């Protein structure tokens, strides 16, 4: 036998009976048994309340939230912007806004595919984990497809109605705006969290952040059609211009402002910048406000 690092090792040339005698010299130590108290963990699950990539204006009541979605596809009844609203267990609401590159029939087809994948992964609790799962599946499907699926940007967020925490993650999507009711101004949230869009490469790890929403605070998510819209002279609205437009729109409306009125007025502001109700790209505005 050979001692290695204080441990006993038996070489293969020894007989079986010799090995047994050696082992009998050592006292067998029974593992200590600990009593454990188990508790049933409630499974996390989500149910879709509404989703679509068609022209729509919908208002919903969620866990501690008011929600409003207004969508205008460019030149068609459906387009590449997909918005989805879920009610989940543990008093949690989830929202998703995806923007497939392009518009029209091709982008609409990709949006429907993203919707299908959302149903597959909707019960993933972790916000960044949901994006990672969507990205891997979407990218692999693109590699298999004869008609390659186009890149898609996504923003997703979950709101805990019990704590007021809003957790969010981006896949190369425009940064959302946070309205602080006490300060009376909008702020961009999620700096440095751009990450890669769906369909670029598998294995992308997405980062996430969270903000605390107080009663009256709002989250405004939007597709890039709202910020890249151009005036007749060719001047782009830009993210900064869109933020200022959101602030001025809210200031003009008598309070308390119904969310559908704010969404409609903000969309009119985007169309006014364009100089026409017809837009060159799909525009979707998804607004959330904490109740109470």
XYZ file of C-alpha atoms in Angstrom:
292
model
C 0.000 0.000 0.000
C 1.012 3.614 -0.549
C 0.201 6.708 1.496
C -0.484 9.753 -0.670
C -1.172 13.102 0.939
C -2.273 11.392 4.171
C -4.728 9.144 2.343
C -4.476 5.411 1.925
C -4.096 4.069 -1.586
C -3.898 0.324 -2.388
C -1.753 -0.730 -5.356
C -3.243 -3.097 -7.925
C -0.632 -5.851 -7.318
C -1.980 -6.648 -3.841
C -4.359 -9.564 -3.485
C -8.036 -9.038 -2.731
C -7.725 -10.665 0.717
C -4.855 -8.368 1.651
C -6.875 -5.314 0.640
C -9.802 -6.495 2.764
C -7.565 -6.921 5.824
C -6.195 -3.423 5.389
C -9.645 -1.903 5.072
C -10.872 -3.769 8.190
C -8.332 -1.882 10.317
C -10.220 1.386 9.756
C -13.353 2.213 11.634
C -16.327 2.869 9.439
C -17.813 6.264 10.180
C -21.523 6.566 9.569
C -22.637 9.867 8.055
C -24.434 12.156 10.473
C -28.111 12.457 9.733
C -29.730 15.895 9.889
C -33.432 16.511 9.998
C -34.592 18.899 7.256
C -37.736 20.987 7.101
C -39.046 21.248 3.567
C -41.460 23.804 2.182
C -43.238 23.683 -1.143
C -41.974 26.393 -3.504
C -44.756 27.983 -5.475
C -44.121 27.460 -9.185
C -43.754 30.628 -11.252
C -46.144 30.808 -14.156
C -47.433 33.485 -16.513
C -50.659 33.890 -18.452
C -50.880 36.114 -21.501
C -53.484 38.847 -21.136
C -52.921 40.419 -24.524
C -50.380 40.335 -27.326
C -50.332 41.541 -30.891
C -48.452 43.151 -33.751
C -51.481 44.724 -35.388
C -52.930 48.230 -35.225
C -54.412 48.535 -31.747
C -55.045 50.632 -28.683
C -55.538 48.551 -25.528
C -55.717 49.371 -21.812
C -55.302 46.739 -19.099
C -55.242 46.461 -15.304
C -52.308 44.462 -13.922
C -50.824 43.666 -10.517
C -50.555 47.159 -9.046
C -50.237 48.682 -12.504
C -52.240 50.409 -15.182
C -51.063 49.509 -18.688
C -51.760 51.042 -22.073
C -50.511 49.948 -25.499
C -50.968 51.902 -28.713
C -49.531 50.534 -31.956
C -49.495 51.894 -35.510
C -47.903 49.592 -38.114
C -46.465 51.366 -41.138
C -48.605 50.952 -44.247
C -50.410 47.800 -43.077
C -52.718 46.404 -40.425
C -49.869 44.403 -38.854
C -46.128 44.931 -38.643
C -42.860 44.060 -36.950
C -43.596 45.535 -33.510
C -44.838 42.907 -31.066
C -46.147 43.897 -27.649
C -47.261 41.404 -25.014
C -48.646 41.708 -21.489
C -48.648 38.840 -18.968
C -50.060 38.259 -15.517
C -47.765 36.004 -13.480
C -47.859 34.275 -10.129
C -46.656 35.983 -6.936
C -48.488 39.212 -7.882
C -46.134 39.924 -10.796
C -46.871 41.549 -14.156
C -44.620 41.086 -17.202
C -44.439 43.172 -20.366
C -42.496 42.595 -23.580
C -41.925 44.892 -26.552
C -40.062 43.475 -29.559
C -39.120 45.363 -32.716
C -38.271 43.194 -35.729
C -36.075 44.886 -38.327
C -38.126 46.310 -41.193
C -41.888 46.482 -41.526
C -44.673 44.996 -43.591
C -45.311 41.310 -44.267
C -41.777 40.006 -43.657
C -41.381 41.811 -40.326
C -44.900 40.724 -39.337
C -43.934 37.093 -39.936
C -40.895 37.450 -37.675
C -43.039 39.108 -34.983
C -45.397 36.127 -34.995
C -42.404 33.820 -34.558
C -41.169 35.822 -31.566
C -44.677 35.593 -30.115
C -44.528 31.789 -30.446
C -41.174 31.711 -28.624
C -42.550 33.921 -25.861
C -45.162 31.275 -25.110
C -42.414 28.679 -24.918
C -40.355 30.618 -22.377
C -42.946 32.793 -20.623
C -42.542 30.967 -17.291
C -38.863 31.885 -16.876
C -38.847 34.126 -13.814
C -35.494 35.830 -14.440
C -35.837 38.804 -16.811
C -32.354 38.535 -18.309
C -32.744 34.749 -18.472
C -35.889 35.162 -20.555
C -33.957 37.228 -23.105
C -31.108 34.697 -23.180
C -33.524 31.827 -23.870
C -35.337 33.807 -26.559
C -32.060 34.767 -28.208
C -30.617 31.251 -28.331
C -33.775 29.750 -29.801
C -34.313 32.624 -32.224
C -30.707 32.488 -33.449
C -30.767 28.707 -33.940
C -34.062 28.978 -35.821
C -32.489 31.628 -38.058
C -29.646 29.253 -38.944
C -32.129 26.516 -39.881
C -34.466 28.773 -41.845
C -34.272 29.039 -45.629
C -35.395 32.644 -45.238
C -33.078 33.894 -42.497
C -34.930 35.532 -39.618
C -34.033 39.161 -39.151
C -32.447 40.731 -36.088
C -34.923 41.774 -33.404
C -34.555 44.188 -30.506
C -36.459 43.528 -27.289
C -37.163 45.158 -23.961
C -38.849 43.180 -21.212
C -39.761 44.050 -17.644
C -41.418 42.474 -14.621
C -43.215 44.425 -11.925
C -43.690 43.079 -8.404
C -46.984 44.426 -7.113
C -45.967 43.630 -3.539
C -42.661 45.488 -3.422
C -43.042 48.021 -6.255
C -39.827 46.816 -7.900
C -39.613 46.953 -11.696
C -36.880 44.694 -13.104
C -35.932 45.116 -16.760
C -33.481 44.017 -19.465
C -32.684 45.088 -23.030
C -31.630 43.321 -26.194
C -30.311 46.324 -28.172
C -33.659 48.116 -27.681
C -34.134 51.877 -27.147
C -33.893 52.770 -23.476
C -37.201 53.214 -21.662
C -38.275 56.428 -19.964
C -39.137 56.626 -16.271
C -41.554 59.329 -15.137
C -41.004 60.334 -11.521
C -44.282 61.834 -10.325
C -42.662 63.724 -7.424
C -40.017 65.369 -9.612
C -42.338 65.836 -12.595
C -39.840 64.737 -15.237
C -38.812 61.817 -17.446
C -35.467 60.021 -17.149
C -33.832 57.430 -19.393
C -33.109 54.179 -17.557
C -30.699 51.339 -18.245
C -27.544 53.126 -19.357
C -24.875 50.695 -20.556
C -27.330 47.789 -20.861
C -27.748 47.762 -24.630
C -26.512 44.167 -25.195
C -26.984 42.391 -28.542
C -30.266 41.921 -30.448
C -31.956 38.554 -30.862
C -30.506 36.592 -33.766
C -26.919 37.876 -33.690
C -25.127 35.082 -31.811
C -26.051 32.321 -29.366
C -24.798 32.409 -25.792
C -25.282 36.136 -25.253
C -25.561 36.968 -21.544
C -28.000 39.804 -20.860
C -27.725 42.213 -17.942
C -30.642 43.585 -15.968
C -31.431 46.427 -13.585
C -34.317 47.387 -11.347
C -36.001 50.594 -10.224
C -38.472 51.236 -7.448
C -41.789 52.603 -8.655
C -43.819 54.818 -6.349
C -47.532 55.493 -6.861
C -47.947 57.716 -9.923
C -44.571 56.792 -11.427
C -44.645 55.617 -15.039
C -42.564 53.485 -17.379
C -42.680 54.325 -21.092
C -41.338 51.733 -23.552
C -41.376 52.385 -27.303
C -40.081 51.115 -30.620
C -37.429 53.097 -32.489
C -40.015 54.287 -34.998
C -40.980 56.854 -32.349
C -37.492 58.368 -32.101
C -36.259 57.956 -35.686
C -39.291 59.608 -37.278
C -38.220 62.444 -39.583
C -39.828 65.788 -40.286
C -40.585 66.858 -43.887
C -37.234 68.711 -43.750
C -35.423 65.496 -42.795
C -34.836 66.304 -39.102
C -34.992 63.200 -36.900
C -36.928 63.466 -33.642
C -34.108 61.637 -31.726
C -34.341 60.012 -28.257
C -33.792 63.391 -26.566
C -36.495 65.018 -28.669
C -38.881 62.184 -27.880
C -38.245 62.583 -24.133
C -38.991 66.305 -24.379
C -42.111 65.546 -26.418
C -43.319 63.111 -23.727
C -42.781 65.731 -21.002
C -44.540 68.512 -22.914
C -47.416 66.196 -23.864
C -47.992 65.210 -20.251
C -47.796 68.835 -19.097
C -50.563 69.884 -21.510
C -53.046 67.272 -20.268
C -55.209 68.068 -17.214
C -54.509 65.727 -14.306
C -55.070 63.065 -13.255
C -54.188 61.969 -16.786
C -55.811 58.771 -18.101
C -53.109 56.637 -19.718
C -55.059 56.151 -22.988
C -55.251 59.945 -23.375
C -51.513 60.305 -22.812
C -50.675 57.540 -25.321
C -52.961 59.010 -27.983
C -51.620 62.553 -27.470
C -47.993 61.350 -27.573
C -48.617 59.458 -30.801
C -50.208 62.597 -32.283
C -47.039 64.472 -31.325
C -44.906 61.946 -33.237
C -47.209 62.233 -36.253
C -47.088 66.017 -36.019
C -43.282 65.901 -36.203
C -43.631 63.703 -39.294
C -46.109 66.132 -40.796
C -48.479 63.268 -41.588
C -50.453 60.512 -39.831
C -48.673 58.061 -42.173
C -45.364 56.936 -40.672
C -42.329 55.406 -42.376
C -41.802 52.801 -39.636
C -43.933 50.928 -37.128
C -44.533 52.838 -33.887
C -45.578 51.241 -30.604
C -45.913 52.988 -27.238
C -46.288 50.861 -24.088
C -46.992 52.816 -20.916
C -47.180 51.502 -17.340
C -48.195 53.470 -14.247
C -48.124 52.279 -10.665
C -51.546 52.545 -9.085
C -52.328 53.622 -5.561
